[in-house]
């Protein structure tokens, strides 16, 4: 790397943060297209299109009208109700969706038609499907956070039942397992390494990618334990790895040298301290988790670089109704489908 790291000494200016969208439901994952169009996961069972002009269109199969669900139902039990989580866009313009509430992987086309791709593997339910990723060979990589129900029990138990799977011409299979709360996954520029968020273990791991789709030995990338629960992440063009800490609602970056920089802290200090105390004591409850949240993107989840120059940052969230955005001093990593 040449030159000074653009993130050294830089923090997000809260006064410069703008918001996109309105009345969104659980915009956990965001896809940004070069023309300014955003696609956000939506708890009404599909994806919300937000045009560059701000116009919104929900792309989803027809759903039964339901009454508002409780925090316990939506965020703890998270079972039997459609909750699109991670998204990936295919070359054909369809969406691959990891549906957290239905424990399955889906394909949604531009007409709102939904196809269930997989809900079982080896005769067993998939578990809490979290995030899909498509590589340059057209393979769909996906993560499952846990098979524990409710999923929140896996945190106190220290469960290492998260796994990474692949869907290709050979079918669906597990390629790596034994993770502590598998969440988002990303490739480096050359698809030589697969980076993995282990939310419950509070760390980022990476594995070498072999040509046959198998993965090498796992190693920790950056600190062995971060100060909170990592959720979403993305590389910038300098090589910094931007990471959101959900519930603590903090945005950090891990530099190529392994240093951790705080870019934005929107958390409640008292609630975060309580969260961390009970995490270390393995006594977390949904009530303690619910109390820890910020105001900009409550339960900050994903991070996406967009705009023509890839310097506009969008933050997804689990409890927000709009999407915060701000300008970055460095461009994000170019994604496969926009090259």
Short mmCIF file of C-alpha atoms in Angstrom, two decimals:
data_model
loop_
_atom_site.label_atom_id
_atom_site.label_comp_id
_atom_site.label_asym_id
_atom_site.label_seq_id
_atom_site.Cartn_x
_atom_site.Cartn_y
_atom_site.Cartn_z
CA UNK A 1 0.00 0.00 0.00
CA UNK A 2 1.24 3.48 -0.86
CA UNK A 3 0.43 6.71 0.91
CA UNK A 4 -1.32 7.55 4.15
CA UNK A 5 -4.38 5.53 5.08
CA UNK A 6 -7.37 7.85 4.29
CA UNK A 7 -9.19 6.68 7.43
CA UNK A 8 -6.42 7.65 9.87
CA UNK A 9 -7.79 10.50 11.95
CA UNK A 10 -11.13 10.55 10.09
CA UNK A 11 -14.59 10.06 11.59
CA UNK A 12 -18.11 10.33 10.22
CA UNK A 13 -19.53 13.84 10.57
CA UNK A 14 -22.93 13.25 12.15
CA UNK A 15 -24.19 16.58 10.85
CA UNK A 16 -23.49 15.47 7.28
CA UNK A 17 -25.48 12.22 7.53
CA UNK A 18 -28.49 12.09 5.22
CA UNK A 19 -31.33 9.57 5.13
CA UNK A 20 -32.82 7.55 2.29
CA UNK A 21 -36.20 5.82 2.27
CA UNK A 22 -39.20 6.01 4.55
CA UNK A 23 -41.39 3.56 6.47
CA UNK A 24 -38.97 0.71 5.72
CA UNK A 25 -39.25 -2.57 7.60
CA UNK A 26 -36.05 -4.26 8.78
CA UNK A 27 -33.73 -2.94 6.01
CA UNK A 28 -30.99 -5.32 7.10
CA UNK A 29 -29.14 -5.65 3.78
CA UNK A 30 -28.75 -3.05 1.02
CA UNK A 31 -27.64 -3.37 -2.60
CA UNK A 32 -26.58 -0.13 -4.32
CA UNK A 33 -26.58 0.14 -8.12
CA UNK A 34 -24.48 2.69 -10.06
CA UNK A 35 -27.55 4.65 -11.21
CA UNK A 36 -28.48 5.45 -7.62
CA UNK A 37 -31.09 2.72 -7.19
CA UNK A 38 -31.08 0.98 -3.81
CA UNK A 39 -32.59 -2.39 -2.95
CA UNK A 40 -33.23 -3.10 0.73
CA UNK A 41 -34.38 -6.29 2.42
CA UNK A 42 -37.93 -5.83 3.69
CA UNK A 43 -39.79 -7.68 6.44
CA UNK A 44 -42.93 -7.75 4.29
CA UNK A 45 -41.40 -10.73 2.52
CA UNK A 46 -39.30 -9.25 -0.26
CA UNK A 47 -37.14 -6.33 -1.34
CA UNK A 48 -37.86 -2.60 -1.41
CA UNK A 49 -36.68 -0.68 -4.47
CA UNK A 50 -35.73 2.92 -3.72
CA UNK A 51 -35.15 4.90 -6.90
CA UNK A 52 -32.65 7.73 -7.26
CA UNK A 53 -35.67 10.05 -7.14
CA UNK A 54 -36.80 8.54 -3.82
CA UNK A 55 -39.76 6.61 -5.26
CA UNK A 56 -40.33 3.30 -3.46
CA UNK A 57 -41.71 0.04 -4.85
CA UNK A 58 -42.05 -3.16 -2.82
CA UNK A 59 -41.07 -6.27 -4.76
CA UNK A 60 -42.62 -9.18 -2.90
CA UNK A 61 -45.15 -11.98 -3.29
CA UNK A 62 -48.64 -11.26 -2.02
CA UNK A 63 -48.68 -11.60 1.75
CA UNK A 64 -51.51 -12.02 4.22
CA UNK A 65 -52.14 -8.89 6.24
CA UNK A 66 -50.84 -9.46 9.77
CA UNK A 67 -50.95 -7.41 12.93
CA UNK A 68 -47.78 -5.83 14.28
CA UNK A 69 -45.58 -8.46 15.94
CA UNK A 70 -43.72 -8.05 19.21
CA UNK A 71 -39.95 -7.73 19.68
CA UNK A 72 -39.97 -11.29 21.02
CA UNK A 73 -41.73 -12.65 17.92
CA UNK A 74 -39.70 -10.78 15.32
CA UNK A 75 -36.22 -10.61 16.79
CA UNK A 76 -36.02 -13.53 19.22
CA UNK A 77 -38.26 -16.33 17.99
CA UNK A 78 -37.89 -15.25 14.32
CA UNK A 79 -39.66 -18.38 13.22
CA UNK A 80 -42.36 -18.98 10.62
CA UNK A 81 -42.56 -15.35 9.44
CA UNK A 82 -40.84 -14.13 6.29
CA UNK A 83 -37.81 -12.03 7.28
CA UNK A 84 -35.51 -11.47 4.28
CA UNK A 85 -32.02 -10.91 5.63
CA UNK A 86 -29.00 -11.03 3.30
CA UNK A 87 -29.39 -10.30 -0.41
CA UNK A 88 -27.38 -11.02 -3.55
CA UNK A 89 -28.19 -9.89 -7.09
CA UNK A 90 -27.79 -12.40 -9.93
CA UNK A 91 -26.56 -11.59 -13.42
CA UNK A 92 -30.18 -11.98 -14.58
CA UNK A 93 -31.41 -9.35 -12.15
CA UNK A 94 -33.03 -11.74 -9.67
CA UNK A 95 -32.41 -11.68 -5.94
CA UNK A 96 -31.01 -14.52 -3.89
CA UNK A 97 -32.42 -14.12 -0.39
CA UNK A 98 -31.44 -15.75 2.87
CA UNK A 99 -34.76 -15.71 4.73
CA UNK A 100 -33.97 -15.54 8.44
CA UNK A 101 -37.57 -16.10 9.54
CA UNK A 102 -38.32 -19.03 7.22
CA UNK A 103 -34.89 -20.71 7.53
CA UNK A 104 -34.46 -21.07 3.79
CA UNK A 105 -32.78 -19.72 0.66
CA UNK A 106 -35.05 -18.11 -1.95
CA UNK A 107 -34.93 -16.58 -5.41
CA UNK A 108 -37.11 -13.54 -6.12
CA UNK A 109 -37.52 -12.30 -9.68
CA UNK A 110 -38.31 -8.78 -10.86
CA UNK A 111 -42.02 -9.61 -11.15
CA UNK A 112 -42.23 -10.56 -7.48
CA UNK A 113 -42.36 -14.29 -8.08
CA UNK A 114 -40.68 -16.25 -5.30
CA UNK A 115 -38.99 -19.64 -5.64
CA UNK A 116 -37.76 -21.64 -2.66
CA UNK A 117 -34.31 -22.91 -3.60
CA UNK A 118 -33.43 -24.87 -0.45
CA UNK A 119 -34.79 -25.30 3.07
CA UNK A 120 -33.06 -28.59 3.95
CA UNK A 121 -29.56 -29.98 3.61
CA UNK A 122 -28.74 -33.65 4.13
CA UNK A 123 -32.25 -34.28 5.42
CA UNK A 124 -32.03 -31.58 8.10
CA UNK A 125 -33.49 -28.03 8.20
CA UNK A 126 -30.92 -25.44 7.11
CA UNK A 127 -31.14 -23.35 10.28
CA UNK A 128 -30.97 -19.55 10.48
CA UNK A 129 -29.90 -18.65 6.96
CA UNK A 130 -28.16 -15.29 7.04
CA UNK A 131 -26.26 -14.08 3.96
CA UNK A 132 -25.72 -15.14 0.30
CA UNK A 133 -22.77 -14.23 -1.93
CA UNK A 134 -22.28 -14.96 -5.64
CA UNK A 135 -18.77 -15.41 -7.03
CA UNK A 136 -17.47 -14.84 -10.57
CA UNK A 137 -18.13 -18.48 -11.42
CA UNK A 138 -21.82 -18.12 -10.57
CA UNK A 139 -21.64 -20.19 -7.41
CA UNK A 140 -23.88 -19.14 -4.53
CA UNK A 141 -22.13 -19.10 -1.19
CA UNK A 142 -24.30 -18.77 1.91
CA UNK A 143 -24.08 -18.69 5.68
CA UNK A 144 -26.17 -20.22 8.44
CA UNK A 145 -25.74 -18.52 11.81
CA UNK A 146 -26.99 -21.36 14.02
CA UNK A 147 -29.45 -24.23 14.21
CA UNK A 148 -30.32 -23.32 17.82
CA UNK A 149 -33.88 -22.07 18.37
CA UNK A 150 -34.41 -19.43 19.53
CA UNK A 151 -31.18 -18.22 17.99
CA UNK A 152 -30.44 -15.92 20.94
CA UNK A 153 -29.76 -18.99 23.11
CA UNK A 154 -26.72 -19.75 20.94
CA UNK A 155 -24.94 -16.65 22.29
CA UNK A 156 -24.91 -17.64 25.98
CA UNK A 157 -24.24 -21.26 25.05
CA UNK A 158 -21.23 -20.32 22.95
CA UNK A 159 -22.53 -22.58 20.19
CA UNK A 160 -20.14 -23.21 17.30
CA UNK A 161 -22.72 -24.68 14.95
CA UNK A 162 -22.62 -21.96 12.28
CA UNK A 163 -21.55 -23.00 8.81
CA UNK A 164 -20.82 -21.90 5.23
CA UNK A 165 -22.40 -23.65 2.27
CA UNK A 166 -22.20 -23.55 -1.51
CA UNK A 167 -24.83 -24.07 -4.20
CA UNK A 168 -23.51 -24.94 -7.66
CA UNK A 169 -24.04 -27.43 -10.46
CA UNK A 170 -23.32 -30.25 -8.00
CA UNK A 171 -26.12 -29.16 -5.67
CA UNK A 172 -25.92 -27.80 -2.14
CA UNK A 173 -23.24 -28.71 0.39
CA UNK A 174 -21.42 -27.48 3.49
CA UNK A 175 -17.84 -26.34 2.85
CA UNK A 176 -16.86 -25.09 6.32
CA UNK A 177 -18.42 -25.37 9.78
CA UNK A 178 -17.78 -24.77 13.46
CA UNK A 179 -18.30 -21.00 13.42
CA UNK A 180 -19.60 -18.86 16.27
CA UNK A 181 -22.61 -17.15 14.71
CA UNK A 182 -21.78 -17.07 10.99
CA UNK A 183 -22.97 -13.81 9.46
CA UNK A 184 -21.81 -11.92 6.36
CA UNK A 185 -19.09 -13.22 4.04
CA UNK A 186 -16.97 -11.33 1.49
CA UNK A 187 -14.20 -12.12 -0.99
CA UNK A 188 -11.04 -10.17 -1.52
CA UNK A 189 -10.50 -8.67 -4.99
CA UNK A 190 -9.06 -11.87 -6.48
CA UNK A 191 -11.42 -14.28 -4.70
CA UNK A 192 -8.41 -15.90 -3.07
CA UNK A 193 -9.70 -15.39 0.47
CA UNK A 194 -13.19 -15.65 1.91
CA UNK A 195 -13.72 -13.39 4.93
CA UNK A 196 -16.31 -14.42 7.52
CA UNK A 197 -18.09 -12.53 10.28
CA UNK A 198 -18.48 -14.66 13.42
CA UNK A 199 -20.96 -12.52 15.33
CA UNK A 200 -21.26 -14.56 18.53
CA UNK A 201 -17.50 -15.14 18.73
CA UNK A 202 -16.93 -11.41 18.08
CA UNK A 203 -14.29 -11.88 15.43
CA UNK A 204 -13.54 -11.89 11.71
CA UNK A 205 -12.07 -15.04 10.21
CA UNK A 206 -10.82 -15.83 6.74
CA UNK A 207 -10.18 -18.98 4.71
CA UNK A 208 -8.30 -19.55 1.46
CA UNK A 209 -10.54 -20.40 -1.50
CA UNK A 210 -9.47 -23.34 -3.63
CA UNK A 211 -10.38 -23.64 -7.33
CA UNK A 212 -12.77 -26.52 -6.67
CA UNK A 213 -14.80 -24.46 -4.22
CA UNK A 214 -13.35 -26.01 -1.09
CA UNK A 215 -11.83 -23.85 1.63
CA UNK A 216 -8.50 -23.99 3.41
CA UNK A 217 -7.65 -23.65 7.08
CA UNK A 218 -9.28 -20.87 9.06
CA UNK A 219 -7.41 -17.96 10.58
CA UNK A 220 -8.50 -14.91 12.57
CA UNK A 221 -8.25 -11.58 10.74
CA UNK A 222 -7.57 -8.63 13.02
CA UNK A 223 -8.18 -8.78 16.79
CA UNK A 224 -9.06 -12.15 18.30
CA UNK A 225 -12.07 -10.52 19.94
CA UNK A 226 -13.72 -7.29 18.89
CA UNK A 227 -15.43 -4.96 21.40
CA UNK A 228 -18.91 -5.90 20.19
CA UNK A 229 -20.92 -8.19 17.93
CA UNK A 230 -19.79 -7.74 14.31
CA UNK A 231 -22.61 -8.01 11.78
CA UNK A 232 -21.91 -6.52 8.35
CA UNK A 233 -18.63 -5.63 6.69
CA UNK A 234 -17.11 -4.36 3.45
CA UNK A 235 -13.64 -3.61 2.12
CA UNK A 236 -12.63 -0.22 0.79
CA UNK A 237 -10.16 0.27 -2.06
CA UNK A 238 -7.29 0.92 0.34
CA UNK A 239 -7.76 -2.43 2.06
CA UNK A 240 -9.52 -1.30 5.23
CA UNK A 241 -12.29 -3.61 6.38
CA UNK A 242 -15.29 -1.58 7.59
CA UNK A 243 -17.32 -3.48 10.21
CA UNK A 244 -20.60 -2.70 11.96
CA UNK A 245 -21.11 -3.72 15.59
CA UNK A 246 -24.79 -4.50 16.03
CA UNK A 247 -26.55 -3.41 19.26
CA UNK A 248 -23.44 -1.40 20.22
CA UNK A 249 -24.27 0.46 17.00
CA UNK A 250 -20.69 1.36 16.27
CA UNK A 251 -18.87 1.47 12.92
CA UNK A 252 -15.21 0.48 13.01
CA UNK A 253 -12.51 -0.30 10.46
CA UNK A 254 -9.73 -2.86 10.64
CA UNK A 255 -6.69 -1.53 8.78
CA UNK A 256 -4.41 -3.80 6.71
CA UNK A 257 -2.01 -3.68 9.67
CA UNK A 258 -4.72 -4.93 12.06
CA UNK A 259 -5.36 -1.63 13.86
CA UNK A 260 -8.97 -0.91 14.82
CA UNK A 261 -10.30 2.59 14.05
CA UNK A 262 -13.62 3.93 15.36
CA UNK A 263 -15.43 5.75 12.56
CA UNK A 264 -18.85 6.29 14.16
CA UNK A 265 -20.21 5.59 17.64
CA UNK A 266 -24.00 5.84 17.85
CA UNK A 267 -24.50 3.48 20.77
CA UNK A 268 -25.89 4.05 24.23
CA UNK A 269 -22.82 3.83 26.47
CA UNK A 270 -24.68 2.56 29.54
CA UNK A 271 -26.70 -0.04 27.61
CA UNK A 272 -23.60 -1.17 25.70
CA UNK A 273 -21.63 -1.64 28.92
CA UNK A 274 -24.48 -3.71 30.33
CA UNK A 275 -24.64 -5.73 27.11
CA UNK A 276 -20.92 -6.49 27.22
CA UNK A 277 -21.01 -7.38 30.92
CA UNK A 278 -23.76 -9.94 30.44
CA UNK A 279 -22.11 -11.29 27.29
CA UNK A 280 -18.94 -12.04 29.26
CA UNK A 281 -21.02 -13.61 32.04
CA UNK A 282 -23.10 -15.62 29.50
CA UNK A 283 -26.28 -14.16 30.94
CA UNK A 284 -27.63 -12.11 28.04
CA UNK A 285 -31.40 -11.77 27.75
CA UNK A 286 -33.54 -10.39 24.90
CA UNK A 287 -34.42 -7.44 27.15
CA UNK A 288 -30.76 -6.50 27.62
CA UNK A 289 -30.15 -6.86 23.89
CA UNK A 290 -33.22 -4.79 23.01
CA UNK A 291 -32.09 -1.93 25.24
CA UNK A 292 -28.74 -1.60 23.46
CA UNK A 293 -29.33 0.43 20.32
CA UNK A 294 -28.57 3.74 18.71
CA UNK A 295 -30.75 6.24 16.90
CA UNK A 296 -29.28 6.56 13.40
CA UNK A 297 -29.56 2.91 12.35
CA UNK A 298 -30.96 0.99 15.35
CA UNK A 299 -29.25 -2.39 15.53
CA UNK A 300 -26.78 -1.36 12.82
CA UNK A 301 -26.32 -4.30 10.49
CA UNK A 302 -24.91 -4.05 6.97
CA UNK A 303 -22.64 -1.56 5.24
CA UNK A 304 -22.71 -0.85 1.50
CA UNK A 305 -20.61 1.43 -0.69
CA UNK A 306 -22.50 3.04 -3.57
CA UNK A 307 -22.71 6.01 -5.90
CA UNK A 308 -20.81 6.45 -9.18
CA UNK A 309 -17.51 6.75 -7.29
CA UNK A 310 -18.33 4.15 -4.61
CA UNK A 311 -17.79 6.78 -1.90
CA UNK A 312 -21.37 6.95 -0.61
CA UNK A 313 -21.86 4.69 2.40
CA UNK A 314 -25.26 3.21 3.32
CA UNK A 315 -25.98 1.58 6.69
CA UNK A 316 -28.57 -1.16 7.01
CA UNK A 317 -30.32 -1.95 10.28
CA UNK A 318 -32.67 -4.41 11.92
CA UNK A 319 -34.92 -1.89 13.61
CA UNK A 320 -34.63 1.21 11.44
CA UNK A 321 -37.24 2.64 9.08
CA UNK A 322 -34.83 4.60 6.88
CA UNK A 323 -31.24 4.28 5.66
CA UNK A 324 -28.48 6.64 6.86
CA UNK A 325 -25.88 7.63 4.25
CA UNK A 326 -22.70 9.68 4.26
CA UNK A 327 -19.61 10.30 2.15
CA UNK A 328 -16.39 8.37 2.68
CA UNK A 329 -12.86 9.69 2.01
CA UNK A 330 -12.05 6.42 0.22
CA UNK A 331 -13.98 4.37 -2.33
CA UNK A 332 -15.39 0.97 -1.53
CA UNK A 333 -14.26 -2.28 -3.13
CA UNK A 334 -15.78 -2.72 -6.59
CA UNK A 335 -18.36 -5.51 -6.52
CA UNK A 336 -18.40 -8.33 -9.03
CA UNK A 337 -21.58 -7.39 -10.91
CA UNK A 338 -20.63 -3.73 -11.34
CA UNK A 339 -17.21 -4.28 -12.88
#
